[in-house]
Amino acid sequence: MNATQYLVRAENLGKRVPSPEGELIILDGINFAVAAGESVAIVGASGSGKSTLLGLLAGLDTPSSGRVWLAGTDLNSLDEDGRAQLRAQRVGFVFQSFQLLPGLTALENVMLPLELADHADPEGAARAVLQQIGLGSRLRHYPAQLSGGEQQRVAIARAFASGPELLFADEPTGNLDRRTGQRIIDLLFSLNRQQGATLVLVTHDTELARYCDRSLELDGGRLQAAEPVSAAAPVELGLSVSV
Amino acid sequence: MSNTSLLLLAFRALRRDWRSGELRVLAAALVIAVASVAAVGFFTDRIQVAMERKSSELLGADLVIASPEPVQESFLQEARRGDLQAAATLSFRSVVLAGEDSALAEVKAVGPGYPLRGQLQVGDQPFAPAQFTQAIPKPGDVWLDERLLQVLKLAVGGRLELGTGSFVVEKVLAYEPDRGGDLFSIAPRLLMNLADVPATELVQPGSRVEYRLLLAGDAKRLENYRSWVQSRLNPVERLQGVRDARPELRAALERAQRFLGLAALVSVILAGVGIAIAARRFALRHWDSVAIMRCVGATQATVLRLFLLELLGLALLAGVSGVLLGYGAQEGLTRILADLAPVGELPSPSWRPLAPALLTGFITLLGFGLPPLLRLRNVPPLRVLRRDLGPSEQRAILLYGPAVAAVALLLLWQAGDTRLALYVFGGVVGTLLALGVAALGLVKSLTVLRGRVGVAWRFGLANISRRGTGSMVQVVALGLGIMVLLVLTLVRNDLLAGWQATLPANAPNHFLINIQPTEVGGVQQFLHDRGLAETRLFPMVRGRLMAIDGRPVNPENYANSRAQRLVEREFNLSWADDLQEDNRVVAGRWWQPGDHGKALVSVEQGLARELGINLHDTVQFRIAGQLIDAEVASLRTVEWDSFRVNFFVIFPPDVLNSYPATWITSFHLDKARKGLLTELVRSYPSVTVVDVDALMGKVREIMDRVVLAVEYVFLFTLLAGLVVLYAAIQATQDERLFESAILRTLGARKGVILQSLLAEFATLGLLAGLLAALGATVLGYVLAERVFGFHYSPDVLLWLLGGGAGLLGVGAAGLLGARSVLKQPPMQSLREGV
Ligand SMILES: Nc1ncnc2c1ncn2[C@@H]1O[C@H](COP(=O)(O)OP(=O)(O)OP(=O)(O)O)[C@@H](O)[C@H]1O
Ligand SMILES: [Mg+2]
């Protein structure tokens, strides 16, 4: 099996945390793979473990069992810094609550991942992306001076600025009204197409999930209707489940 | 809710909250505040207890009559009649010779019976254990203190020359109850028998000596004697009882108490800032639980009482710890200062300082910690549904009022004097404001740098700018701590060196005093033969100022203590026909040859101002029992710094000729030629040589020790500054966790985050250090130009040391305090941050 054909692969992934009533199983026996260029929605009810899964896939937390392969690397074989470096080079993020750094301006926020990845011209690249999404006049503004929609656009600019192969998004429209949410979705998908990135999108909005090539449903920490993952034809398999 | 259950609840809350951290910072701040006040309190208390227990001993008697002239014979006879014990002493300064070595000593000649209260302690070897003795030196013997033995390189059994007499060192004087002179007496002690004084030929008319008649006995008889003698004292005789024993010691203690106490208050104020930050965060973290309590029916009063009880419990714990710490720290102060206060072995401190120290803690806690707690009362119960609801904003007066009131109250209490308190309050507020404005400017100016540095540094700098007010408070708090230490070390040395540099290289460094009229020609010739030809001898007559323009002069009429001291003492009066080079007449005119023999005086301007003497006033002096009136013909300015002989009051020639006079002179002598002095004293035994270098050395040594003590107290200030830093770090810990999580999500390695923390704290520290250097420079400048009157050149070292200390110290401390942000996996921080 050639793992590099999948950009992301989860193998028997599980997460358990201790709780006063004994061990709490958040995720259990998760198996799936995402091929390069694919867009996948992870859907499920609140509390089903979507965010937890995303965190594990991105190496923000360590699993209790199983492993995650990211761009051909087993995350378990890396330490904190190794995982960070991997993210800096290949991964972008968009969150429900934007997660911009309040002390930095819009421009500085977008420059951040570029600088962490040792980009040659962080400022120029960041300016260009911000221009592109129509925030060229708000470069020196701080997050608190921007509306929710504008903040999410800055976050998207930050996610795409370094040209990541892989983009993780957790409820990117959850905190926005319908119309603004729609604009954000359009922006997200058009940038994604343009850059040919792989997208893993967490949402409980089935409407939104339809924009993706396929959906995975989490229920009580397990994947429902688990997709058969064939090592032979990952790309075709991905496309075959498209809407 | 019943009181017991409330108390229980508060106790449980205290235990729970203690684990969560911000109460620990609050407690640390409180411990430091209480400890600094307690340390000073315990130390001064020990000296006070010693003085109270030994007030008779400190006088060596129950009652003393002191005079620069022999005490009237009838006083002794009356004491004998009244069945009182009596003893006489006579003290003066003189040079002692031993072979090639010489030293200025405070000589005390004592008669049988001395001391009437307390006991002398002597040893057979320097630093050997001392024994009590009832004896006094036998005729022909002298007892020397360790310092004098050392300077003269003498051992017990050695010989020394004093005036025309020769003596054997029989014992080492370890302790004398009534060690006289100033609190910090300059010269070492020689104790001899009163019967030997004539043989030395040291006491001549006009010499500066003090005669004392010591008296002791039954209280009733003593009281009778006191009223009998009071009306018979002449103007130069002073009565000292146990109550007014050693006024100079009492005054010095009071001053030390005030000064060290005020120094401790600086730490208290900074600790208060730490308390304010910690209390704010403490309250903030309790908004949710208060909302729930209110929701289930707790009244506003119950909520407030609960938190007050919790904090008071904490204050009690921290207060007691602070007192214990202060008790320990006091030992250090005692080590540094105690032997400067000649009160012998110090008793252990009493518990008197306990209450003031605890009270200081409570006042600080309430002043700085109460406002955010009061706000808790107003947390709306609806917050359980809408988390964005908080208590209404507090008005500024409620927010800052209690703190200002607490500081004012503590200052007033510590200074014990409204005017001083007001000055210090103004000084503190002014300094804090100035530092605050400067700090804010520095913080703002960081924005300029942000475009030019790497990601970690930009992030660190951005954090400082964003937390503008918080950063300013930290910079000021840390800066103040560093500044105080800079002033006490570098600036002090700079000032001393700067002042010494203003003295001409050949400024006189020796004085000859007590030159008898018959010796004037000989001494002049002696100096002339040895290349000191230009040395001029000045006559000196001692007289007491009795009246100004018919108004009797009385120390009580002067508010200023310097003026009081001036009129209490006898003046050195001189005469001259021409004005000294460096003197300038600023009012009236100097006399012409025709004025010689007329009753005129020229008065130094500063003295005239201090005592309220105007041109053409008539001043009356009492010289050797006679009164003499003179008109003020001119006012002069004098360069006191020059170390040349100068006089406050000068007469024209031919007025004071008939009074007993001694001559005085000063000259410069290189170190290599000091042997000349021994030769001089051998030829003219009654002449006293005062070595200014040695004197300055001693003064500097005392100053160094006092400064060390003050530095010691200000260590608490630095600690308090660090607590402010930690309180601020803790108050921003949640934000930091969240930010570090985002940075790591975006791919930052740990090193980058550590670097950004280092950037933030090192920059804060650098700003604090630079601010401190700025403050210290301004202070040095003002002191130099305004007080010492020389030009101050700023010290580069100040900036290097201040900046460096801040950069490294605060950088390391901050990194240590904040590094825990790396411990949590980013996922958890993000989850909690949402
Ligand atoms: N560190 C933790 N400790 C205890 N429980 C946790 C922890 N992390 C997650 N959980 C629990 O795991 C479950 C899944 O959480 P997760 O945030 O992944 O859900 P989700 O699907 O993203 O929900 P939502 O749609 O509301 O965002 C929840 O019940 C949550 O309380
Ligand atoms: Mg979620």
mmCIF file of N, CA, C and O in Angstrom, chain B residues 721-791:
data_model
loop_
_atom_site.group_PDB
_atom_site.id
_atom_site.type_symbol
_atom_site.label_atom_id
_atom_site.label_comp_id
_atom_site.label_asym_id
_atom_site.label_seq_id
_atom_site.Cartn_x
_atom_site.Cartn_y
_atom_site.Cartn_z
ATOM 1 N N GLY B 721 7.882 44.382 43.055
ATOM 2 C CA GLY B 721 7.833 44.589 41.604
ATOM 3 C C GLY B 721 7.680 43.259 40.877
ATOM 4 O O GLY B 721 6.906 43.134 39.933
ATOM 5 N N LEU B 722 8.389 42.240 41.357
ATOM 6 C CA LEU B 722 8.276 40.920 40.736
ATOM 7 C C LEU B 722 6.877 40.340 40.929
ATOM 8 O O LEU B 722 6.337 39.693 40.038
ATOM 9 N N VAL B 723 6.299 40.595 42.107
ATOM 10 C CA VAL B 723 4.935 40.090 42.332
ATOM 11 C C VAL B 723 3.962 40.744 41.360
ATOM 12 O O VAL B 723 3.066 40.092 40.822
ATOM 13 N N VAL B 724 4.174 42.043 41.108
ATOM 14 C CA VAL B 724 3.320 42.718 40.113
ATOM 15 C C VAL B 724 3.480 42.025 38.766
ATOM 16 O O VAL B 724 2.495 41.759 38.065
ATOM 17 N N LEU B 725 4.733 41.692 38.423
ATOM 18 C CA LEU B 725 4.974 41.002 37.153
ATOM 19 C C LEU B 725 4.214 39.678 37.117
ATOM 20 O O LEU B 725 3.522 39.365 36.150
ATOM 21 N N TYR B 726 4.309 38.900 38.200
ATOM 22 C CA TYR B 726 3.642 37.605 38.220
ATOM 23 C C TYR B 726 2.132 37.755 38.208
ATOM 24 O O TYR B 726 1.440 36.987 37.535
ATOM 25 N N ALA B 727 1.635 38.728 38.944
ATOM 26 C CA ALA B 727 0.190 38.961 38.939
ATOM 27 C C ALA B 727 -0.262 39.256 37.519
ATOM 28 O O ALA B 727 -1.284 38.747 37.044
ATOM 29 N N ALA B 728 0.521 40.077 36.826
ATOM 30 C CA ALA B 728 0.152 40.444 35.456
ATOM 31 C C ALA B 728 0.257 39.240 34.527
ATOM 32 O O ALA B 728 -0.596 39.033 33.664
ATOM 33 N N ILE B 729 1.289 38.427 34.714
ATOM 34 C CA ILE B 729 1.425 37.232 33.881
ATOM 35 C C ILE B 729 0.226 36.326 34.100
ATOM 36 O O ILE B 729 -0.375 35.806 33.170
ATOM 37 N N GLN B 730 -0.145 36.190 35.386
ATOM 38 C CA GLN B 730 -1.237 35.299 35.684
ATOM 39 C C GLN B 730 -2.557 35.825 35.128
ATOM 40 O O GLN B 730 -3.378 35.067 34.624
ATOM 41 N N ALA B 731 -2.713 37.135 35.215
ATOM 42 C CA ALA B 731 -3.955 37.733 34.726
ATOM 43 C C ALA B 731 -4.107 37.530 33.229
ATOM 44 O O ALA B 731 -5.198 37.570 32.692
ATOM 45 N N THR B 732 -2.986 37.309 32.533
ATOM 46 C CA THR B 732 -3.066 37.155 31.082
ATOM 47 C C THR B 732 -2.818 35.712 30.666
ATOM 48 O O THR B 732 -2.689 35.421 29.491
ATOM 49 N N GLN B 733 -2.765 34.810 31.653
ATOM 50 C CA GLN B 733 -2.393 33.435 31.346
ATOM 51 C C GLN B 733 -3.401 32.770 30.397
ATOM 52 O O GLN B 733 -3.008 32.051 29.493
ATOM 53 N N ASP B 734 -4.699 33.023 30.603
ATOM 54 C CA ASP B 734 -5.709 32.410 29.733
ATOM 55 C C ASP B 734 -5.513 32.851 28.289
ATOM 56 O O ASP B 734 -5.537 32.041 27.363
ATOM 57 N N GLU B 735 -5.313 34.171 28.127
ATOM 58 C CA GLU B 735 -5.076 34.694 26.782
ATOM 59 C C GLU B 735 -3.845 34.047 26.177
ATOM 60 O O GLU B 735 -3.826 33.668 25.013
ATOM 61 N N ARG B 736 -2.812 33.940 27.001
ATOM 62 C CA ARG B 736 -1.558 33.393 26.495
ATOM 63 C C ARG B 736 -1.717 31.940 26.065
ATOM 64 O O ARG B 736 -1.187 31.534 25.035
ATOM 65 N N LEU B 737 -2.452 31.165 26.868
ATOM 66 C CA LEU B 737 -2.689 29.764 26.521
ATOM 67 C C LEU B 737 -3.357 29.682 25.156
ATOM 68 O O LEU B 737 -2.972 28.908 24.285
ATOM 69 N N PHE B 738 -4.370 30.490 25.003
ATOM 70 C CA PHE B 738 -5.149 30.490 23.776
ATOM 71 C C PHE B 738 -4.279 30.894 22.581
ATOM 72 O O PHE B 738 -4.275 30.246 21.540
ATOM 73 N N GLU B 739 -3.496 31.964 22.796
ATOM 74 C CA GLU B 739 -2.666 32.441 21.692
ATOM 75 C C GLU B 739 -1.587 31.436 21.319
ATOM 76 O O GLU B 739 -1.309 31.215 20.140
ATOM 77 N N SER B 740 -1.014 30.816 22.345
ATOM 78 C CA SER B 740 0.034 29.843 22.034
ATOM 79 C C SER B 740 -0.584 28.660 21.289
ATOM 80 O O SER B 740 0.042 28.074 20.409
ATOM 81 N N ALA B 741 -1.849 28.309 21.626
ATOM 82 C CA ALA B 741 -2.526 27.223 20.912
ATOM 83 C C ALA B 741 -2.702 27.572 19.436
ATOM 84 O O ALA B 741 -2.449 26.754 18.554
ATOM 85 N N ILE B 742 -3.130 28.802 19.161
ATOM 86 C CA ILE B 742 -3.314 29.193 17.762
ATOM 87 C C ILE B 742 -1.987 29.177 17.019
ATOM 88 O O ILE B 742 -1.871 28.658 15.915
ATOM 89 N N LEU B 743 -0.969 29.730 17.693
ATOM 90 C CA LEU B 743 0.338 29.754 17.041
ATOM 91 C C LEU B 743 0.784 28.345 16.685
ATOM 92 O O LEU B 743 1.291 28.092 15.602
ATOM 93 N N ARG B 744 0.566 27.426 17.613
ATOM 94 C CA ARG B 744 1.013 26.070 17.343
ATOM 95 C C ARG B 744 0.146 25.407 16.291
ATOM 96 O O ARG B 744 0.632 24.615 15.488
ATOM 97 N N THR B 745 -1.152 25.719 16.290
ATOM 98 C CA THR B 745 -2.026 25.198 15.236
ATOM 99 C C THR B 745 -1.525 25.639 13.869
ATOM 100 O O THR B 745 -1.546 24.896 12.904
ATOM 101 N N LEU B 746 -1.047 26.874 13.835
ATOM 102 C CA LEU B 746 -0.551 27.406 12.567
ATOM 103 C C LEU B 746 0.856 26.920 12.262
ATOM 104 O O LEU B 746 1.455 27.315 11.280
ATOM 105 N N GLY B 747 1.387 26.112 13.125
ATOM 106 C CA GLY B 747 2.665 25.488 12.810
ATOM 107 C C GLY B 747 3.870 26.063 13.514
ATOM 108 O O GLY B 747 4.999 25.835 13.086
ATOM 109 N N ALA B 748 3.666 26.819 14.605
ATOM 110 C CA ALA B 748 4.825 27.371 15.308
ATOM 111 C C ALA B 748 5.457 26.297 16.179
ATOM 112 O O ALA B 748 4.748 25.578 16.876
ATOM 113 N N ARG B 749 6.767 26.180 16.134
ATOM 114 C CA ARG B 749 7.458 25.266 17.027
ATOM 115 C C ARG B 749 7.518 25.872 18.419
ATOM 116 O O ARG B 749 7.332 27.061 18.596
ATOM 117 N N LYS B 750 7.800 25.022 19.409
ATOM 118 C CA LYS B 750 7.875 25.515 20.786
ATOM 119 C C LYS B 750 8.884 26.646 20.913
ATOM 120 O O LYS B 750 8.683 27.608 21.641
ATOM 121 N N GLY B 751 9.986 26.468 20.184
ATOM 122 C CA GLY B 751 11.044 27.475 20.250
ATOM 123 C C GLY B 751 10.530 28.854 19.876
ATOM 124 O O GLY B 751 10.895 29.860 20.489
ATOM 125 N N VAL B 752 9.665 28.890 18.866
ATOM 126 C CA VAL B 752 9.136 30.179 18.424
ATOM 127 C C VAL B 752 8.297 30.806 19.533
ATOM 128 O O VAL B 752 8.387 32.015 19.806
ATOM 129 N N ILE B 753 7.511 29.963 20.204
ATOM 130 C CA ILE B 753 6.647 30.510 21.259
ATOM 131 C C ILE B 753 7.482 30.986 22.448
ATOM 132 O O ILE B 753 7.261 32.065 22.993
ATOM 133 N N LEU B 754 8.479 30.183 22.802
ATOM 134 C CA LEU B 754 9.377 30.602 23.882
ATOM 135 C C LEU B 754 10.051 31.918 23.523
ATOM 136 O O LEU B 754 10.197 32.826 24.338
ATOM 137 N N GLN B 755 10.441 31.993 22.253
ATOM 138 C CA GLN B 755 11.122 33.209 21.791
ATOM 139 C C GLN B 755 10.192 34.416 21.893
ATOM 140 O O GLN B 755 10.613 35.501 22.261
ATOM 141 N N SER B 756 8.923 34.210 21.561
ATOM 142 C CA SER B 756 7.992 35.337 21.626
ATOM 143 C C SER B 756 7.757 35.752 23.079
ATOM 144 O O SER B 756 7.643 36.936 23.384
ATOM 145 N N LEU B 757 7.725 34.770 23.987
ATOM 146 C CA LEU B 757 7.590 35.105 25.410
ATOM 147 C C LEU B 757 8.814 35.878 25.878
ATOM 148 O O LEU B 757 8.710 36.898 26.563
ATOM 149 N N LEU B 758 9.983 35.375 25.467
ATOM 150 C CA LEU B 758 11.227 36.031 25.848
ATOM 151 C C LEU B 758 11.241 37.458 25.302
ATOM 152 O O LEU B 758 11.609 38.406 25.990
ATOM 153 N N ALA B 759 10.802 37.582 24.035
ATOM 154 C CA ALA B 759 10.773 38.910 23.424
ATOM 155 C C ALA B 759 9.908 39.839 24.256
ATOM 156 O O ALA B 759 10.292 40.967 24.550
ATOM 157 N N GLU B 760 8.768 39.349 24.651
ATOM 158 C CA GLU B 760 7.844 40.196 25.400
ATOM 159 C C GLU B 760 8.447 40.619 26.736
ATOM 160 O O GLU B 760 8.488 41.801 27.071
ATOM 161 N N PHE B 761 8.953 39.648 27.484
ATOM 162 C CA PHE B 761 9.399 39.984 28.841
ATOM 163 C C PHE B 761 10.745 40.692 28.835
ATOM 164 O O PHE B 761 10.975 41.588 29.637
ATOM 165 N N ALA B 762 11.623 40.285 27.929
ATOM 166 C CA ALA B 762 12.904 40.987 27.856
ATOM 167 C C ALA B 762 12.665 42.446 27.472
ATOM 168 O O ALA B 762 13.310 43.349 28.001
ATOM 169 N N THR B 763 11.715 42.671 26.550
ATOM 170 C CA THR B 763 11.435 44.045 26.152
ATOM 171 C C THR B 763 10.824 44.826 27.319
ATOM 172 O O THR B 763 11.222 45.956 27.596
ATOM 173 N N LEU B 764 9.873 44.188 27.999
ATOM 174 C CA LEU B 764 9.292 44.841 29.177
ATOM 175 C C LEU B 764 10.394 45.204 30.171
ATOM 176 O O LEU B 764 10.432 46.315 30.704
ATOM 177 N N GLY B 765 11.286 44.246 30.406
ATOM 178 C CA GLY B 765 12.368 44.457 31.354
ATOM 179 C C GLY B 765 13.303 45.566 30.895
ATOM 180 O O GLY B 765 13.717 46.410 31.682
ATOM 181 N N LEU B 766 13.584 45.553 29.595
ATOM 182 C CA LEU B 766 14.468 46.584 29.051
ATOM 183 C C LEU B 766 13.823 47.955 29.249
ATOM 184 O O LEU B 766 14.476 48.906 29.685
ATOM 185 N N LEU B 767 12.529 48.039 28.938
ATOM 186 C CA LEU B 767 11.828 49.317 29.125
ATOM 187 C C LEU B 767 11.890 49.732 30.593
ATOM 188 O O LEU B 767 12.181 50.884 30.911
ATOM 189 N N ALA B 768 11.627 48.778 31.480
ATOM 190 C CA ALA B 768 11.661 49.100 32.910
ATOM 191 C C ALA B 768 13.054 49.582 33.299
ATOM 192 O O ALA B 768 13.201 50.562 34.028
ATOM 193 N N GLY B 769 14.084 48.893 32.784
ATOM 194 C CA GLY B 769 15.454 49.264 33.109
ATOM 195 C C GLY B 769 15.803 50.647 32.579
ATOM 196 O O GLY B 769 16.423 51.452 33.265
ATOM 197 N N LEU B 770 15.373 50.904 31.347
ATOM 198 C CA LEU B 770 15.657 52.217 30.763
ATOM 199 C C LEU B 770 14.913 53.311 31.526
ATOM 200 O O LEU B 770 15.448 54.383 31.797
ATOM 201 N N LEU B 771 13.677 53.008 31.878
ATOM 202 C CA LEU B 771 12.889 53.969 32.657
ATOM 203 C C LEU B 771 13.589 54.243 33.986
ATOM 204 O O LEU B 771 13.692 55.391 34.435
ATOM 205 N N ALA B 772 14.079 53.158 34.596
ATOM 206 C CA ALA B 772 14.778 53.303 35.866
ATOM 207 C C ALA B 772 16.016 54.175 35.692
ATOM 208 O O ALA B 772 16.283 55.064 36.501
ATOM 209 N N ALA B 773 16.757 53.926 34.610
ATOM 210 C CA ALA B 773 17.966 54.715 34.359
ATOM 211 C C ALA B 773 17.595 56.183 34.145
ATOM 212 O O ALA B 773 18.259 57.085 34.653
ATOM 213 N N LEU B 774 16.505 56.391 33.420
ATOM 214 C CA LEU B 774 16.056 57.762 33.178
ATOM 215 C C LEU B 774 15.716 58.447 34.501
ATOM 216 O O LEU B 774 16.187 59.551 34.790
ATOM 217 N N GLY B 775 14.923 57.747 35.311
ATOM 218 C CA GLY B 775 14.525 58.304 36.609
ATOM 219 C C GLY B 775 15.740 58.586 37.475
ATOM 220 O O GLY B 775 15.856 59.652 38.082
ATOM 221 N N ALA B 776 16.667 57.628 37.506
ATOM 222 C CA ALA B 776 17.851 57.783 38.345
ATOM 223 C C ALA B 776 18.710 58.946 37.846
ATOM 224 O O ALA B 776 19.262 59.708 38.635
ATOM 225 N N THR B 777 18.798 59.097 36.517
ATOM 226 C CA THR B 777 19.585 60.197 35.958
ATOM 227 C C THR B 777 18.977 61.539 36.326
ATOM 228 O O THR B 777 19.680 62.459 36.745
ATOM 229 N N VAL B 778 17.646 61.625 36.177
ATOM 230 C CA VAL B 778 16.981 62.887 36.515
ATOM 231 C C VAL B 778 17.204 63.218 37.984
ATOM 232 O O VAL B 778 17.559 64.343 38.346
ATOM 233 N N LEU B 779 17.046 62.207 38.827
ATOM 234 C CA LEU B 779 17.230 62.424 40.257
ATOM 235 C C LEU B 779 18.667 62.856 40.552
ATOM 236 O O LEU B 779 18.914 63.797 41.302
ATOM 237 N N GLY B 780 19.620 62.168 39.923
ATOM 238 C CA GLY B 780 21.027 62.508 40.116
ATOM 239 C C GLY B 780 21.311 63.935 39.671
ATOM 240 O O GLY B 780 21.985 64.691 40.353
ATOM 241 N N TYR B 781 20.706 64.280 38.524
ATOM 242 C CA TYR B 781 20.899 65.623 37.983
ATOM 243 C C TYR B 781 20.374 66.671 38.960
ATOM 244 O O TYR B 781 21.064 67.633 39.303
ATOM 245 N N VAL B 782 19.140 66.455 39.418
ATOM 246 C CA VAL B 782 18.522 67.434 40.321
ATOM 247 C C VAL B 782 19.351 67.556 41.597
ATOM 248 O O VAL B 782 19.645 68.663 42.063
ATOM 249 N N LEU B 783 19.750 66.425 42.158
ATOM 250 C CA LEU B 783 20.532 66.463 43.393
ATOM 251 C C LEU B 783 21.851 67.188 43.182
ATOM 252 O O LEU B 783 22.264 68.003 44.000
ATOM 253 N N ALA B 784 22.520 66.881 42.062
ATOM 254 C CA ALA B 784 23.818 67.482 41.803
ATOM 255 C C ALA B 784 23.690 68.986 41.610
ATOM 256 O O ALA B 784 24.399 69.773 42.234
ATOM 257 N N GLU B 785 22.757 69.390 40.739
ATOM 258 C CA GLU B 785 22.667 70.809 40.384
ATOM 259 C C GLU B 785 22.049 71.628 41.513
ATOM 260 O O GLU B 785 22.480 72.731 41.788
ATOM 261 N N ARG B 786 21.012 71.058 42.142
ATOM 262 C CA ARG B 786 20.277 71.841 43.123
ATOM 263 C C ARG B 786 20.826 71.730 44.535
ATOM 264 O O ARG B 786 20.841 72.682 45.294
ATOM 265 N N VAL B 787 21.239 70.522 44.906
ATOM 266 C CA VAL B 787 21.632 70.323 46.293
ATOM 267 C C VAL B 787 23.143 70.445 46.474
ATOM 268 O O VAL B 787 23.610 71.163 47.339
ATOM 269 N N PHE B 788 23.902 69.771 45.624
ATOM 270 C CA PHE B 788 25.348 69.777 45.822
ATOM 271 C C PHE B 788 26.053 70.864 45.019
ATOM 272 O O PHE B 788 27.208 71.145 45.236
ATOM 273 N N GLY B 789 25.327 71.439 44.054
ATOM 274 C CA GLY B 789 25.882 72.566 43.324
ATOM 275 C C GLY B 789 27.057 72.236 42.436
ATOM 276 O O GLY B 789 28.037 72.967 42.416
ATOM 277 N N PHE B 790 27.017 71.109 41.718
ATOM 278 C CA PHE B 790 28.036 70.904 40.703
ATOM 279 C C PHE B 790 27.370 70.319 39.474
ATOM 280 O O PHE B 790 26.220 69.892 39.516
ATOM 281 N N HIS B 791 28.115 70.311 38.375
ATOM 282 C CA HIS B 791 27.513 69.850 37.137
ATOM 283 C C HIS B 791 27.535 68.336 37.070
ATOM 284 O O HIS B 791 28.567 67.718 37.292
#
